[in-house]
mmCIF file of C-alpha atoms in Angstrom:
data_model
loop_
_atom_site.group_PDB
_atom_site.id
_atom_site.type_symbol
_atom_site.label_atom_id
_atom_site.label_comp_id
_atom_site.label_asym_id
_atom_site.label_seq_id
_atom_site.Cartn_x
_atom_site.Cartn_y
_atom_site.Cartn_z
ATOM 1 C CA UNK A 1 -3.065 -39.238 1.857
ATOM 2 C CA UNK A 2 -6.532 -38.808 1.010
ATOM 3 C CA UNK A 3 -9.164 -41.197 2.966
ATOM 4 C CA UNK A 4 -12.755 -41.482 4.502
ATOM 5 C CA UNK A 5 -13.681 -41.799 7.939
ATOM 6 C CA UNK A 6 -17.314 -41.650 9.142
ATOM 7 C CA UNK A 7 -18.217 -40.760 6.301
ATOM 8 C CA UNK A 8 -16.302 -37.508 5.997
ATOM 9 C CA UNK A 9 -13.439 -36.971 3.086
ATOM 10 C CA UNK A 10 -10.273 -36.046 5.033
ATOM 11 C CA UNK A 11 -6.647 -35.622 3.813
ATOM 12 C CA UNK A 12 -3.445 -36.729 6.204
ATOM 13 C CA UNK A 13 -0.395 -35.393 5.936
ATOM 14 C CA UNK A 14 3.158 -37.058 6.678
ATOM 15 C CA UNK A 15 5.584 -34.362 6.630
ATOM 16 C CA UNK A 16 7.569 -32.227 4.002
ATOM 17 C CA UNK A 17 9.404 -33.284 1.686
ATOM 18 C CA UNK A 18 12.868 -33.779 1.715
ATOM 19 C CA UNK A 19 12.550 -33.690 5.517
ATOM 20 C CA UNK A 20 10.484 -37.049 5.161
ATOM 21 C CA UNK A 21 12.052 -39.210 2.808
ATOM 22 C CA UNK A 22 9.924 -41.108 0.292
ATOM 23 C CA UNK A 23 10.040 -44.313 2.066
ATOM 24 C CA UNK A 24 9.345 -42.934 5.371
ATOM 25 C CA UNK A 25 6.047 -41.437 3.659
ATOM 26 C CA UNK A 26 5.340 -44.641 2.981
ATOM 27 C CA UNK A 27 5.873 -46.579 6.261
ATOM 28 C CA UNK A 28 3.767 -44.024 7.704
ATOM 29 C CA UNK A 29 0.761 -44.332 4.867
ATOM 30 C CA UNK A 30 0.607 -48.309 5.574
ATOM 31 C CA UNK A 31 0.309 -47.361 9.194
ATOM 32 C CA UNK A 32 -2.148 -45.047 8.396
ATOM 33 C CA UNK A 33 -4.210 -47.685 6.742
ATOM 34 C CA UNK A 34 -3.439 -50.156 9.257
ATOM 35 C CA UNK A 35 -5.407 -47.777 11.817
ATOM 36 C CA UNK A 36 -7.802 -47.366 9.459
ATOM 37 C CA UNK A 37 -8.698 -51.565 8.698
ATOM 38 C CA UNK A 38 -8.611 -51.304 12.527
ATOM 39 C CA UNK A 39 -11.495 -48.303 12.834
ATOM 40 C CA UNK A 40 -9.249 -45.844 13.671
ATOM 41 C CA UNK A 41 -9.230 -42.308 12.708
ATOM 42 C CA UNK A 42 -5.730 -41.363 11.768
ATOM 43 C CA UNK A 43 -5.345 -37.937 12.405
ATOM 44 C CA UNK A 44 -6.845 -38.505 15.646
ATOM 45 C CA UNK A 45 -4.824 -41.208 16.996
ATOM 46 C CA UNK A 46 -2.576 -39.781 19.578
ATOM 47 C CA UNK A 47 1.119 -41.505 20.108
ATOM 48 C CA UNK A 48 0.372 -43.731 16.986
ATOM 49 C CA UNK A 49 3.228 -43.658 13.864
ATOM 50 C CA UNK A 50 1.291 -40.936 11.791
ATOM 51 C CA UNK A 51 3.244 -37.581 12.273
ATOM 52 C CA UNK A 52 0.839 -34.300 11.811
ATOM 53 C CA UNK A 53 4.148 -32.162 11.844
ATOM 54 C CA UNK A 54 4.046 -29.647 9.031
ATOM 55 C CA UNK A 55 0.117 -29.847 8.626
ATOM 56 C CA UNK A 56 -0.901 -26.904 11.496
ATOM 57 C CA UNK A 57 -1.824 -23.360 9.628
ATOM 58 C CA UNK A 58 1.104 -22.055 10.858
ATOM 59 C CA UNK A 59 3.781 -24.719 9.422
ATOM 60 C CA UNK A 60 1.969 -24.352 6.046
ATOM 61 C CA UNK A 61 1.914 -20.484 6.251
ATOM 62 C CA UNK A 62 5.627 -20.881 6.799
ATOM 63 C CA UNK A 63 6.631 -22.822 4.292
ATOM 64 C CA UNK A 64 4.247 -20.412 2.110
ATOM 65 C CA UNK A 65 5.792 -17.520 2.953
ATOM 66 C CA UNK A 66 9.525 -18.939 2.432
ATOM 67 C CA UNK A 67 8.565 -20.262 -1.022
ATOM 68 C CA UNK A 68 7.239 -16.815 -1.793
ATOM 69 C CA UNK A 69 9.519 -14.392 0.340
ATOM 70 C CA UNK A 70 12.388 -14.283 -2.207
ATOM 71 C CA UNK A 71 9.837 -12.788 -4.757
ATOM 72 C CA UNK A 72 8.875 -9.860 -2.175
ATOM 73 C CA UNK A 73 9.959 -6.567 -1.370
ATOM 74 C CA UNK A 74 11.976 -6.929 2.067
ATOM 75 C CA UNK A 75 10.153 -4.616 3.659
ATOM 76 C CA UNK A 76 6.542 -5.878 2.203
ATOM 77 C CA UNK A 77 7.346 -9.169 2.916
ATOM 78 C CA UNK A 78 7.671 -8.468 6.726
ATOM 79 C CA UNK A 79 4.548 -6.567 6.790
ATOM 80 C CA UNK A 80 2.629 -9.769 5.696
ATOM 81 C CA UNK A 81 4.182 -11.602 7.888
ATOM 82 C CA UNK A 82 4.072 -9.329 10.585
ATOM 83 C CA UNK A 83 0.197 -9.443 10.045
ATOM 84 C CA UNK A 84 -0.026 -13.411 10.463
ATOM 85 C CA UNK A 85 1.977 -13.198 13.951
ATOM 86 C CA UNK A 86 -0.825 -10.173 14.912
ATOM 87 C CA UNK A 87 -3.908 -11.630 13.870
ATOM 88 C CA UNK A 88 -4.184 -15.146 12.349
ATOM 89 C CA UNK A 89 -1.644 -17.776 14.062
ATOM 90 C CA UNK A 90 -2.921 -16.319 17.294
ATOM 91 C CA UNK A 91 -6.998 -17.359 16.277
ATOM 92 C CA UNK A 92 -6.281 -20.723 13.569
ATOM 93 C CA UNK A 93 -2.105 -20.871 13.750
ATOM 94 C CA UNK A 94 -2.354 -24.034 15.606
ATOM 95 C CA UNK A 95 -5.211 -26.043 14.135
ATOM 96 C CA UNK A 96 -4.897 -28.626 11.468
ATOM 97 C CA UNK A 97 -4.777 -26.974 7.877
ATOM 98 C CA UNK A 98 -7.647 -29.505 6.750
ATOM 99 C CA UNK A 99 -9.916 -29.371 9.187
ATOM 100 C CA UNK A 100 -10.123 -25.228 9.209
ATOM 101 C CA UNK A 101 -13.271 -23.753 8.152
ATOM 102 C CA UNK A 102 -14.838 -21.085 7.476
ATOM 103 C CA UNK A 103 -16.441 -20.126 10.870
ATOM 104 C CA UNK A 104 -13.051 -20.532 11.946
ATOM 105 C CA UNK A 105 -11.863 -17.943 9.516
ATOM 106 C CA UNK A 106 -14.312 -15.906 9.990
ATOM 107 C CA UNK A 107 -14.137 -15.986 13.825
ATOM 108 C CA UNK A 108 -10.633 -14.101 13.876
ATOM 109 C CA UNK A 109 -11.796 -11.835 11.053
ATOM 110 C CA UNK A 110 -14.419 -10.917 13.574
ATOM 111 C CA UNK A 111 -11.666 -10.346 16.145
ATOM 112 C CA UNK A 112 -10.278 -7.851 13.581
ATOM 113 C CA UNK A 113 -13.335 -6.086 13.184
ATOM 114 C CA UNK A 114 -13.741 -5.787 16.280
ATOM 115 C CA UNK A 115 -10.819 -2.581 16.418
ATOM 116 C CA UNK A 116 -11.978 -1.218 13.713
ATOM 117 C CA UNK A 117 -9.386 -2.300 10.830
ATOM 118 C CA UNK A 118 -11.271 -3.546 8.515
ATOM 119 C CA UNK A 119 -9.120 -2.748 5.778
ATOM 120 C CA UNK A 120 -6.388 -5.434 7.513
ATOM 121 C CA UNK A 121 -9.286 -7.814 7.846
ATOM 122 C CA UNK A 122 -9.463 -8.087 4.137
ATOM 123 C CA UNK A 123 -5.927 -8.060 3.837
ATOM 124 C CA UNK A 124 -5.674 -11.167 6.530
ATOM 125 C CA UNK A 125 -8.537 -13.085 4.867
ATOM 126 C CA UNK A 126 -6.633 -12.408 1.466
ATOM 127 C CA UNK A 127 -2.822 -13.699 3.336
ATOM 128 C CA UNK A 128 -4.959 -16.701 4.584
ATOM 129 C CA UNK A 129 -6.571 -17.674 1.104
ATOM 130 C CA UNK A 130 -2.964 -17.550 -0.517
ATOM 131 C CA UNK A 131 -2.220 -19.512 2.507
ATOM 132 C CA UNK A 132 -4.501 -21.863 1.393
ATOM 133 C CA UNK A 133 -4.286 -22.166 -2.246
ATOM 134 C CA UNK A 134 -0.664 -23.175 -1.377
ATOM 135 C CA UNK A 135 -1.656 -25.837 0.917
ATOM 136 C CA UNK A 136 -4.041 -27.368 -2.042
ATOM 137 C CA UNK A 137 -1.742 -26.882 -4.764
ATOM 138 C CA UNK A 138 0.994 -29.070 -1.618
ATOM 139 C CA UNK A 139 -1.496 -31.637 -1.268
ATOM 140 C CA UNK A 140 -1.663 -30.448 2.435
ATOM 141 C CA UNK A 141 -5.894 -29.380 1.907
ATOM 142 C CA UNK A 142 -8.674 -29.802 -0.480
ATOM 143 C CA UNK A 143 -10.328 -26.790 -0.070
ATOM 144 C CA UNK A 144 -10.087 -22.842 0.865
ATOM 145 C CA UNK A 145 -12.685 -21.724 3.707
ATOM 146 C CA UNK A 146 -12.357 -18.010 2.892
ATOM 147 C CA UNK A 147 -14.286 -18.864 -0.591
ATOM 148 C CA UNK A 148 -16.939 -19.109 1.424
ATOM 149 C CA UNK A 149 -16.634 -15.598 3.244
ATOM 150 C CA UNK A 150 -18.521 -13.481 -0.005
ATOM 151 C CA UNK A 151 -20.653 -11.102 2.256
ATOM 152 C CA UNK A 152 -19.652 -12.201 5.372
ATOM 153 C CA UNK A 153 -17.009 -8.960 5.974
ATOM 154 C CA UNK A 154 -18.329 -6.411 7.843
ATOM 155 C CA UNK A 155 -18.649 -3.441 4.738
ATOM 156 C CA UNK A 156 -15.980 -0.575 4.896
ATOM 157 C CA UNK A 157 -18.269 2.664 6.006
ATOM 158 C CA UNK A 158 -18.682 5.232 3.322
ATOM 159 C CA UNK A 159 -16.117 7.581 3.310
ATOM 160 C CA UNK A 160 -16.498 11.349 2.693
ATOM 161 C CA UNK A 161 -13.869 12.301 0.320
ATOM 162 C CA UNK A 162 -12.297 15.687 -0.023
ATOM 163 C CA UNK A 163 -13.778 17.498 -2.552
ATOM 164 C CA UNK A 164 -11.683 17.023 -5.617
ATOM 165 C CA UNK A 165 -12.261 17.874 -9.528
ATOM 166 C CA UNK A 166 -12.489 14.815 -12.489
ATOM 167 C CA UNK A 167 -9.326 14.460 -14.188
ATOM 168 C CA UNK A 168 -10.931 15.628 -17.211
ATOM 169 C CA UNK A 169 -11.215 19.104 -15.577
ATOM 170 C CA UNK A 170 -7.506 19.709 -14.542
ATOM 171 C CA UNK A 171 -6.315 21.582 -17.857
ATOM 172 C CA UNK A 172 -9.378 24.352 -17.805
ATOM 173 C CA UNK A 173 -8.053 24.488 -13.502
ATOM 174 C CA UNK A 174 -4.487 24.970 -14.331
ATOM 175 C CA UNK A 175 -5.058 27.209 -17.106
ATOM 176 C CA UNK A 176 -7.188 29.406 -14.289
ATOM 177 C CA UNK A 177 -4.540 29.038 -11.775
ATOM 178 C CA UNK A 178 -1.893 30.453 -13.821
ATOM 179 C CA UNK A 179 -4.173 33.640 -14.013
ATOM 180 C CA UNK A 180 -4.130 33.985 -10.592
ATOM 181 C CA UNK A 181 -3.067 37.690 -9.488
ATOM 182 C CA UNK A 182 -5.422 38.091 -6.470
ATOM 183 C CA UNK A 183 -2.754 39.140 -4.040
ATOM 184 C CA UNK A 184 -0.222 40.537 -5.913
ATOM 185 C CA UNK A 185 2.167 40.142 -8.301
ATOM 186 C CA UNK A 186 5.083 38.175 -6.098
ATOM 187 C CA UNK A 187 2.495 36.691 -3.228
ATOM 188 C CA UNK A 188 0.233 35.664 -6.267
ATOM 189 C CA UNK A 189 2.983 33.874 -8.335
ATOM 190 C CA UNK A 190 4.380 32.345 -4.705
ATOM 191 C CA UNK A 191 0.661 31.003 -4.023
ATOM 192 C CA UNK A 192 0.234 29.374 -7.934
ATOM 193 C CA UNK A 193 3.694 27.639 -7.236
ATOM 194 C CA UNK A 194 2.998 26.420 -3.948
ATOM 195 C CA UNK A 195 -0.514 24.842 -5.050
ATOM 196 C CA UNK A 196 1.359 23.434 -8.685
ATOM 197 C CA UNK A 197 3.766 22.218 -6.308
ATOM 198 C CA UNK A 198 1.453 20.664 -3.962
ATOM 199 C CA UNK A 199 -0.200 19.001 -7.038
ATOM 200 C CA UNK A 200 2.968 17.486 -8.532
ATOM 201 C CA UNK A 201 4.129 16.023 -5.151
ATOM 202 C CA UNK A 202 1.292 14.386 -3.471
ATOM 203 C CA UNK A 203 2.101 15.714 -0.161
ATOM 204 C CA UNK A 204 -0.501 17.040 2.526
ATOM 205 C CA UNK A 205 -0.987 20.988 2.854
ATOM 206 C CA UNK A 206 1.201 21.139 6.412
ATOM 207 C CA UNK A 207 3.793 18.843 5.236
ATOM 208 C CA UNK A 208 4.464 21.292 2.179
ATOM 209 C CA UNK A 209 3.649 25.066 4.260
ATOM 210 C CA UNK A 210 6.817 24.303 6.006
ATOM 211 C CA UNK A 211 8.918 23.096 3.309
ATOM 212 C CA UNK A 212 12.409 24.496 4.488
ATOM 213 C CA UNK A 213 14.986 24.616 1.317
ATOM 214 C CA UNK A 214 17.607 22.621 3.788
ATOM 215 C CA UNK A 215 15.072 19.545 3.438
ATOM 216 C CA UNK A 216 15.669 19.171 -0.611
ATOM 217 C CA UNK A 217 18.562 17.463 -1.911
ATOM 218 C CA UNK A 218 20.632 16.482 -4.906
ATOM 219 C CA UNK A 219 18.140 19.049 -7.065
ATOM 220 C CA UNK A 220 21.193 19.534 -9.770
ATOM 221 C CA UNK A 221 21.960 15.720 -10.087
ATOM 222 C CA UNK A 222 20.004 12.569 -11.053
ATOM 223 C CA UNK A 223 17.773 11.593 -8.227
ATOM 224 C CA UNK A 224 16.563 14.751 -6.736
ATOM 225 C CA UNK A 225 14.109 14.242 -3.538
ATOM 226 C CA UNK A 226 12.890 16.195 -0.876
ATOM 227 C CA UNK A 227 13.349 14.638 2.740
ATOM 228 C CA UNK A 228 10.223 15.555 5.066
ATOM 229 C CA UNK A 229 11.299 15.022 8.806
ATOM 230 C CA UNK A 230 9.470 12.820 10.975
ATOM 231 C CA UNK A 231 7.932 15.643 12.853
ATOM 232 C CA UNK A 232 6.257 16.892 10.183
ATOM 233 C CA UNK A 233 4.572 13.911 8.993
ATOM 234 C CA UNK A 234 1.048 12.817 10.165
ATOM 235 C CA UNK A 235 2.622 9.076 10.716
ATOM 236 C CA UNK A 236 5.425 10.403 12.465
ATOM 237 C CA UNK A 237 8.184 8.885 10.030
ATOM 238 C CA UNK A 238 10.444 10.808 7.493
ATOM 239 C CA UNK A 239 9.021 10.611 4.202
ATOM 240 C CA UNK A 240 10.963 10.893 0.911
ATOM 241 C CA UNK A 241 9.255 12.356 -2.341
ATOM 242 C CA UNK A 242 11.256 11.872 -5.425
ATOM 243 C CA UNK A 243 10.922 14.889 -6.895
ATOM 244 C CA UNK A 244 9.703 14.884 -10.993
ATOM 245 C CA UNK A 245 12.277 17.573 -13.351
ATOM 246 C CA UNK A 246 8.803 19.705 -13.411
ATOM 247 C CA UNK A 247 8.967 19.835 -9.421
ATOM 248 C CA UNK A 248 12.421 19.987 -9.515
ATOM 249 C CA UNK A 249 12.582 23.170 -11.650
ATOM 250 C CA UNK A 250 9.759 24.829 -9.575
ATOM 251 C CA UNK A 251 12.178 23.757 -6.275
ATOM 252 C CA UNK A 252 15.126 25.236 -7.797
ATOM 253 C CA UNK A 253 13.875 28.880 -9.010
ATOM 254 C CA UNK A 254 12.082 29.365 -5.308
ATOM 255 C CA UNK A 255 15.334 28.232 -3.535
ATOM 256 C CA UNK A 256 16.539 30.853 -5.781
ATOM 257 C CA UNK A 257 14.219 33.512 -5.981
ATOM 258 C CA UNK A 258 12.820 33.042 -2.191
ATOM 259 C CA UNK A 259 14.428 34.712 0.867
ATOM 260 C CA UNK A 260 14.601 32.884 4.341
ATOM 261 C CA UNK A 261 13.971 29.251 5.032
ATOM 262 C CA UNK A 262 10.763 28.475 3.641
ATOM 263 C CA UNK A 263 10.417 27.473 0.392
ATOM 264 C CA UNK A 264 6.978 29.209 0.031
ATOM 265 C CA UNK A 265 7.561 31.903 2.185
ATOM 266 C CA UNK A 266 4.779 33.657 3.609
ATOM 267 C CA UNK A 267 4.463 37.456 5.397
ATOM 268 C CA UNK A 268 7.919 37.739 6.104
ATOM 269 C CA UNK A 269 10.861 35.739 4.984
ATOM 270 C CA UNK A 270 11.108 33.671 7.895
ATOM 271 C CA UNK A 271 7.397 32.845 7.833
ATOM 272 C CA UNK A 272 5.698 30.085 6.617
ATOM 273 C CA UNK A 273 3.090 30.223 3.994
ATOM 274 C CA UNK A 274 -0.057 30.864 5.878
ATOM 275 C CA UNK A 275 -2.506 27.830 6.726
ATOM 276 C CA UNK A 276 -5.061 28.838 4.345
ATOM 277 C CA UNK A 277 -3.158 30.899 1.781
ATOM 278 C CA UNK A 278 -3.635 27.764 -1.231
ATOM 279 C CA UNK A 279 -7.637 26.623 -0.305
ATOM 280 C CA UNK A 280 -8.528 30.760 -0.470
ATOM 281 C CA UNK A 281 -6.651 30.735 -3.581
ATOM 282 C CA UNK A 282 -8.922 28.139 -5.296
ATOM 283 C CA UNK A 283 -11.987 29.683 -3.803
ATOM 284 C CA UNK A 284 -11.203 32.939 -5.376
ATOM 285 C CA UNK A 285 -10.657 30.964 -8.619
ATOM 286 C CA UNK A 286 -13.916 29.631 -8.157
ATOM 287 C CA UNK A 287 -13.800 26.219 -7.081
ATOM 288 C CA UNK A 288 -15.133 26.686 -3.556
ATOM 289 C CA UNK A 289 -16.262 22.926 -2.878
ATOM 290 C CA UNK A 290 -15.556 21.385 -5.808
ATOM 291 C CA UNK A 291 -11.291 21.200 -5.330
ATOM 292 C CA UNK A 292 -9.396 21.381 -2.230
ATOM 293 C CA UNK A 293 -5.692 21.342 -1.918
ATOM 294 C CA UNK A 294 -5.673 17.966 0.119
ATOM 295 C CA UNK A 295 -7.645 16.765 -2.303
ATOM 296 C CA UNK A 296 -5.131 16.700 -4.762
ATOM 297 C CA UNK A 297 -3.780 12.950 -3.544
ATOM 298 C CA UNK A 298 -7.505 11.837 -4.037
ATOM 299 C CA UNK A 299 -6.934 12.900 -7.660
ATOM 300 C CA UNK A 300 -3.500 11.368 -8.290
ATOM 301 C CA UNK A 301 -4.680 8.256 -6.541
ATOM 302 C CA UNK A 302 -7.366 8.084 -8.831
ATOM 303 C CA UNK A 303 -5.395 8.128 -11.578
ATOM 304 C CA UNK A 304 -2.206 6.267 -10.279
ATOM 305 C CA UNK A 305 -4.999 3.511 -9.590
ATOM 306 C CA UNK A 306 -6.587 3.212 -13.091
ATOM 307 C CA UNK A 307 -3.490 2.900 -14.955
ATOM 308 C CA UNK A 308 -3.149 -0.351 -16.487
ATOM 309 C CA UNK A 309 -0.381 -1.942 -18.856
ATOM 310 C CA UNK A 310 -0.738 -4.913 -21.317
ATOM 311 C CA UNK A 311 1.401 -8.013 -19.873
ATOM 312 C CA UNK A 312 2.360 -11.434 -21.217
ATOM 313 C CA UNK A 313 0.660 -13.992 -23.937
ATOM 314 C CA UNK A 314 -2.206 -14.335 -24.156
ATOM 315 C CA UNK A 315 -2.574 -10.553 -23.251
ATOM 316 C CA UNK A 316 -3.658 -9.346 -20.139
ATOM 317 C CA UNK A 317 -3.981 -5.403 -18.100
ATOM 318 C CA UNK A 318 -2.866 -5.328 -15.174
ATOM 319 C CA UNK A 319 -1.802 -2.463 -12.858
ATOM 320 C CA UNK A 320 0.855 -0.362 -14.204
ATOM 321 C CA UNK A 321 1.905 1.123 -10.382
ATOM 322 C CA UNK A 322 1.720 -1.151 -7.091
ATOM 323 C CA UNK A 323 -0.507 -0.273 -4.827
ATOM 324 C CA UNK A 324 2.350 -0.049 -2.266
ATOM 325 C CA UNK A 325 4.043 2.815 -4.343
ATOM 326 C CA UNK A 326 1.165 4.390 -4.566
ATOM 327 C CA UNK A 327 0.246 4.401 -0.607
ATOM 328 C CA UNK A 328 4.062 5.110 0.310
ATOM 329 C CA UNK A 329 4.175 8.142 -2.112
ATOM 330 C CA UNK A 330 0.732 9.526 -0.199
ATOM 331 C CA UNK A 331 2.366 8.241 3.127
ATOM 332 C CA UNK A 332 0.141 6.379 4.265
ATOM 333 C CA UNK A 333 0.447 3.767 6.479
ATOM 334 C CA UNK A 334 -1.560 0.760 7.723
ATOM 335 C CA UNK A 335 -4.062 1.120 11.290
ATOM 336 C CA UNK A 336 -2.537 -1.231 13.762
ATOM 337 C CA UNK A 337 -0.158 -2.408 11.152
ATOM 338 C CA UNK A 338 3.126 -2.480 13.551
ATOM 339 C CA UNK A 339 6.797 -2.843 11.824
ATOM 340 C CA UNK A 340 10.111 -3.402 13.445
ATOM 341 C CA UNK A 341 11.493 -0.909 10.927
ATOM 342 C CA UNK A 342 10.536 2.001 8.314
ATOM 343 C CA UNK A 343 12.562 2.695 5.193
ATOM 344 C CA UNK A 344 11.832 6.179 4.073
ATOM 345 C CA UNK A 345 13.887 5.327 0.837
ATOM 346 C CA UNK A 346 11.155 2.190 0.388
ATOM 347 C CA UNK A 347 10.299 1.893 -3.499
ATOM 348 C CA UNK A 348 11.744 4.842 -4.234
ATOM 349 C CA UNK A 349 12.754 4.239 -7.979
ATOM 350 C CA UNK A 350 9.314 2.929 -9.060
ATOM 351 C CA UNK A 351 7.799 6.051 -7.612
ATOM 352 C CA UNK A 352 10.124 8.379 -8.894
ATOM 353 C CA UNK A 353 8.915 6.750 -12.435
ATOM 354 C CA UNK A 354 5.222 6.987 -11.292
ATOM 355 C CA UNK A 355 5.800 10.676 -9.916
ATOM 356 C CA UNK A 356 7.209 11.314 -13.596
ATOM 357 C CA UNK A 357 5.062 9.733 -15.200
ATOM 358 C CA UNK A 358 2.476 11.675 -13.563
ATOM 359 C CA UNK A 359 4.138 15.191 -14.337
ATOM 360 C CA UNK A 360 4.349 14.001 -17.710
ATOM 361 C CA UNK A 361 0.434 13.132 -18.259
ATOM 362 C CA UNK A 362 -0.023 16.894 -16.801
ATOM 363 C CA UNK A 363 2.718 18.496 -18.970
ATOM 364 C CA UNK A 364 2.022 16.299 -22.046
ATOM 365 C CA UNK A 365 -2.080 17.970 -21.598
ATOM 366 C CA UNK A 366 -0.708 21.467 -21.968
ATOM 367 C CA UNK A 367 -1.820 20.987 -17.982
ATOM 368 C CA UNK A 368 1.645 22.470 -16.759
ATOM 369 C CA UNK A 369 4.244 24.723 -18.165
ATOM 370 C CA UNK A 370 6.923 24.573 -16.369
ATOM 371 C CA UNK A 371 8.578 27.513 -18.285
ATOM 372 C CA UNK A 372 5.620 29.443 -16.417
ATOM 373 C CA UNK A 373 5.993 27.519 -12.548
ATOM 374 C CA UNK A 374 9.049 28.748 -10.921
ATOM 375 C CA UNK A 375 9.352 32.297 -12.644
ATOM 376 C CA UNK A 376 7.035 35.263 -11.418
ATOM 377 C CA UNK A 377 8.138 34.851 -7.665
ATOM 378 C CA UNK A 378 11.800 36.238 -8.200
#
């Protein structure tokens, strides 16, 4: 129920529907305006008839994330939530929807900031604004407080990227790569694999040195992947990368051609391919700070990112890949972001489409031949 008191537009909620029947919302709106002939602020009358159950943040965010939940990813789902038990109910969970505002907002965005996170900040003031939007379209509030938060964020400090090429560039690279014969005939066609391989899977320079054959699987049937142990990872969680057929065939001929355990071997067939074996390779090929091997997931990011697809009528673009497929294939994970449980296997059929798809847009520009990858280390 909409009303004015002291001057000041407020809105009063009975409860939710079907938990409050119809003419139980009513009882309580002539009691409301019974308080009202009599003075009386409503929503501030303690013990009187009106009920505020149902209009704190927190019964609204709950009801908001129910309505939405079935819609969601399990696993994403419990990450947004997760984030409204950490930092929002804690600062605005128990306050009146209506009367929130933006200093109030902004007050536990501040308490975000505070650690550091301020990519969760955004995400939080983004959760809350949904939160919000809800709530109007409910009839529960008449406005959204974080509209009013343009500029107020703290700005994300500039971030020095690893050097990395424009996508426009990667053909003349890979042409130059499959050249390479700086160490060697076998060591040489072991290093161009290892850096092709690196630049079809997205993975970070450690996490593929000490690939061990053991950790690739079902490379002859339909879903091939390679399963990174936890101890490897920079998050410390096992990571799965579906593997594209280009990757796949470039697994299958080292497995093949390669003695020991390593994948890319290195001195010796129980050695690991040195540390800096693929970032001397491109420096010899001349791209000595202009493209390093880790920055190969800025340059699939890039391009993951700026895909679009035309959707629904009237036409639209929107994203063609999630941004959660494309941070789970570059295993990353959010600061301070804390989950009961990890899937490694999260998303993994949209990403093996987007890890294709990828290959694909670097096979389909004469970027890769795979009938070269895979050949000149046996």
């Amino acid at each position: 129920m909409k009303y004015r008191f002291a001057g000041k537009e407020k809105l009063l909620s009975f409860g939710a529907y079907p938990d409050l029947g119809i003419a139980a919302a009513r009882d309580k709106r002539t009691a409301a305006k019974a308080l009202l002939a009599e003075g009386k602020d409503p929503m501030k009358s303690k013990g009187e008839v009106i009920s505020q159950e149902g209009a704190t943040f927190f019964e609204v965010a709950k009801r908001w994330h129910e309505n939405r939940k079935s819609a969601l990813n399990a696993a994403h789902a419990e990450r947004v939530w997760s984030r409204m038990e950490r930092d929002v109910f804690p600062v605005i969970g128990e306050k009146l929807v209506n009367e929130i505002t933006a200093p109030d907002v902004l007050a536990m965005i501040r308490k975000i900031e505070a650690r550091g996170a301020l990519d969760i900040s955004r995400r939080a003031k983004q959760g809350v604004g949904q939160v919000f939007q809800f709530a109007i379209a409910c009839g529960l509030a008449s406005n959204d407080p974080t509209t009013h938060l343009r500029g107020a964020l703290k700005p994300r400090p500039r971030v020095k990227h690893m050097s990395r090429l424009p996508l426009s560039e990667l053909p003349g690279f890979i042409e130059k790569l499959h050249a390479y014969q700086e160490e060697g005939e076998r060591r040489s066609a072991i290093t161009r694999d290892a850096v092709l391989f690196a630049l079809l899977t997205w993975v970070r320079t450690k996490e593929l040195r000490f690939a061990a054959k053991s950790e690739f699987e079902d490379l002859c049937g339909k879903s091939p992947v390679w399963r990174i142990p936890a101890e490897r990872m920079k998050m410390g969680r096992e990571h799965l990368v579906p593997l594209s057929q280009q990757a796949t065939h470039i697994a299958k001929s080292m497995i093949a051609a390669a003695p020991g355990e390593f994948l890319f071997p290195g001195n010796g067939p129980n050695k690991p391919l040195s540390e800096n074996t693929m970032i001397y390779a491109l420096y010899r090929l001349g791209y000595h700070s202009r493209q390093t091997v880790h920055g190969f997931r800025g340059l699939a990011s890039t391009w993951a990112n700026e895909q679009l697809v035309e959707f629904g009528k009237p036409p639209m673009w929107i994203r063609k890949y999630h941004e959660d497929w494309v941070e789970l294939q570059l295993a990353h994970s959010e600061k301070n972001d804390v989950r009961g449980a990890y899937n490694a296997a999260e998303y993994l059929a949209p990403r093996r489409r987007m890890m294709q798809d990828w290959a694909d847009y670097l096979s389909g520009g004469k970027v890769i031949d795979i009938k070269k990858a895979g050949k000149r280390a046996a």
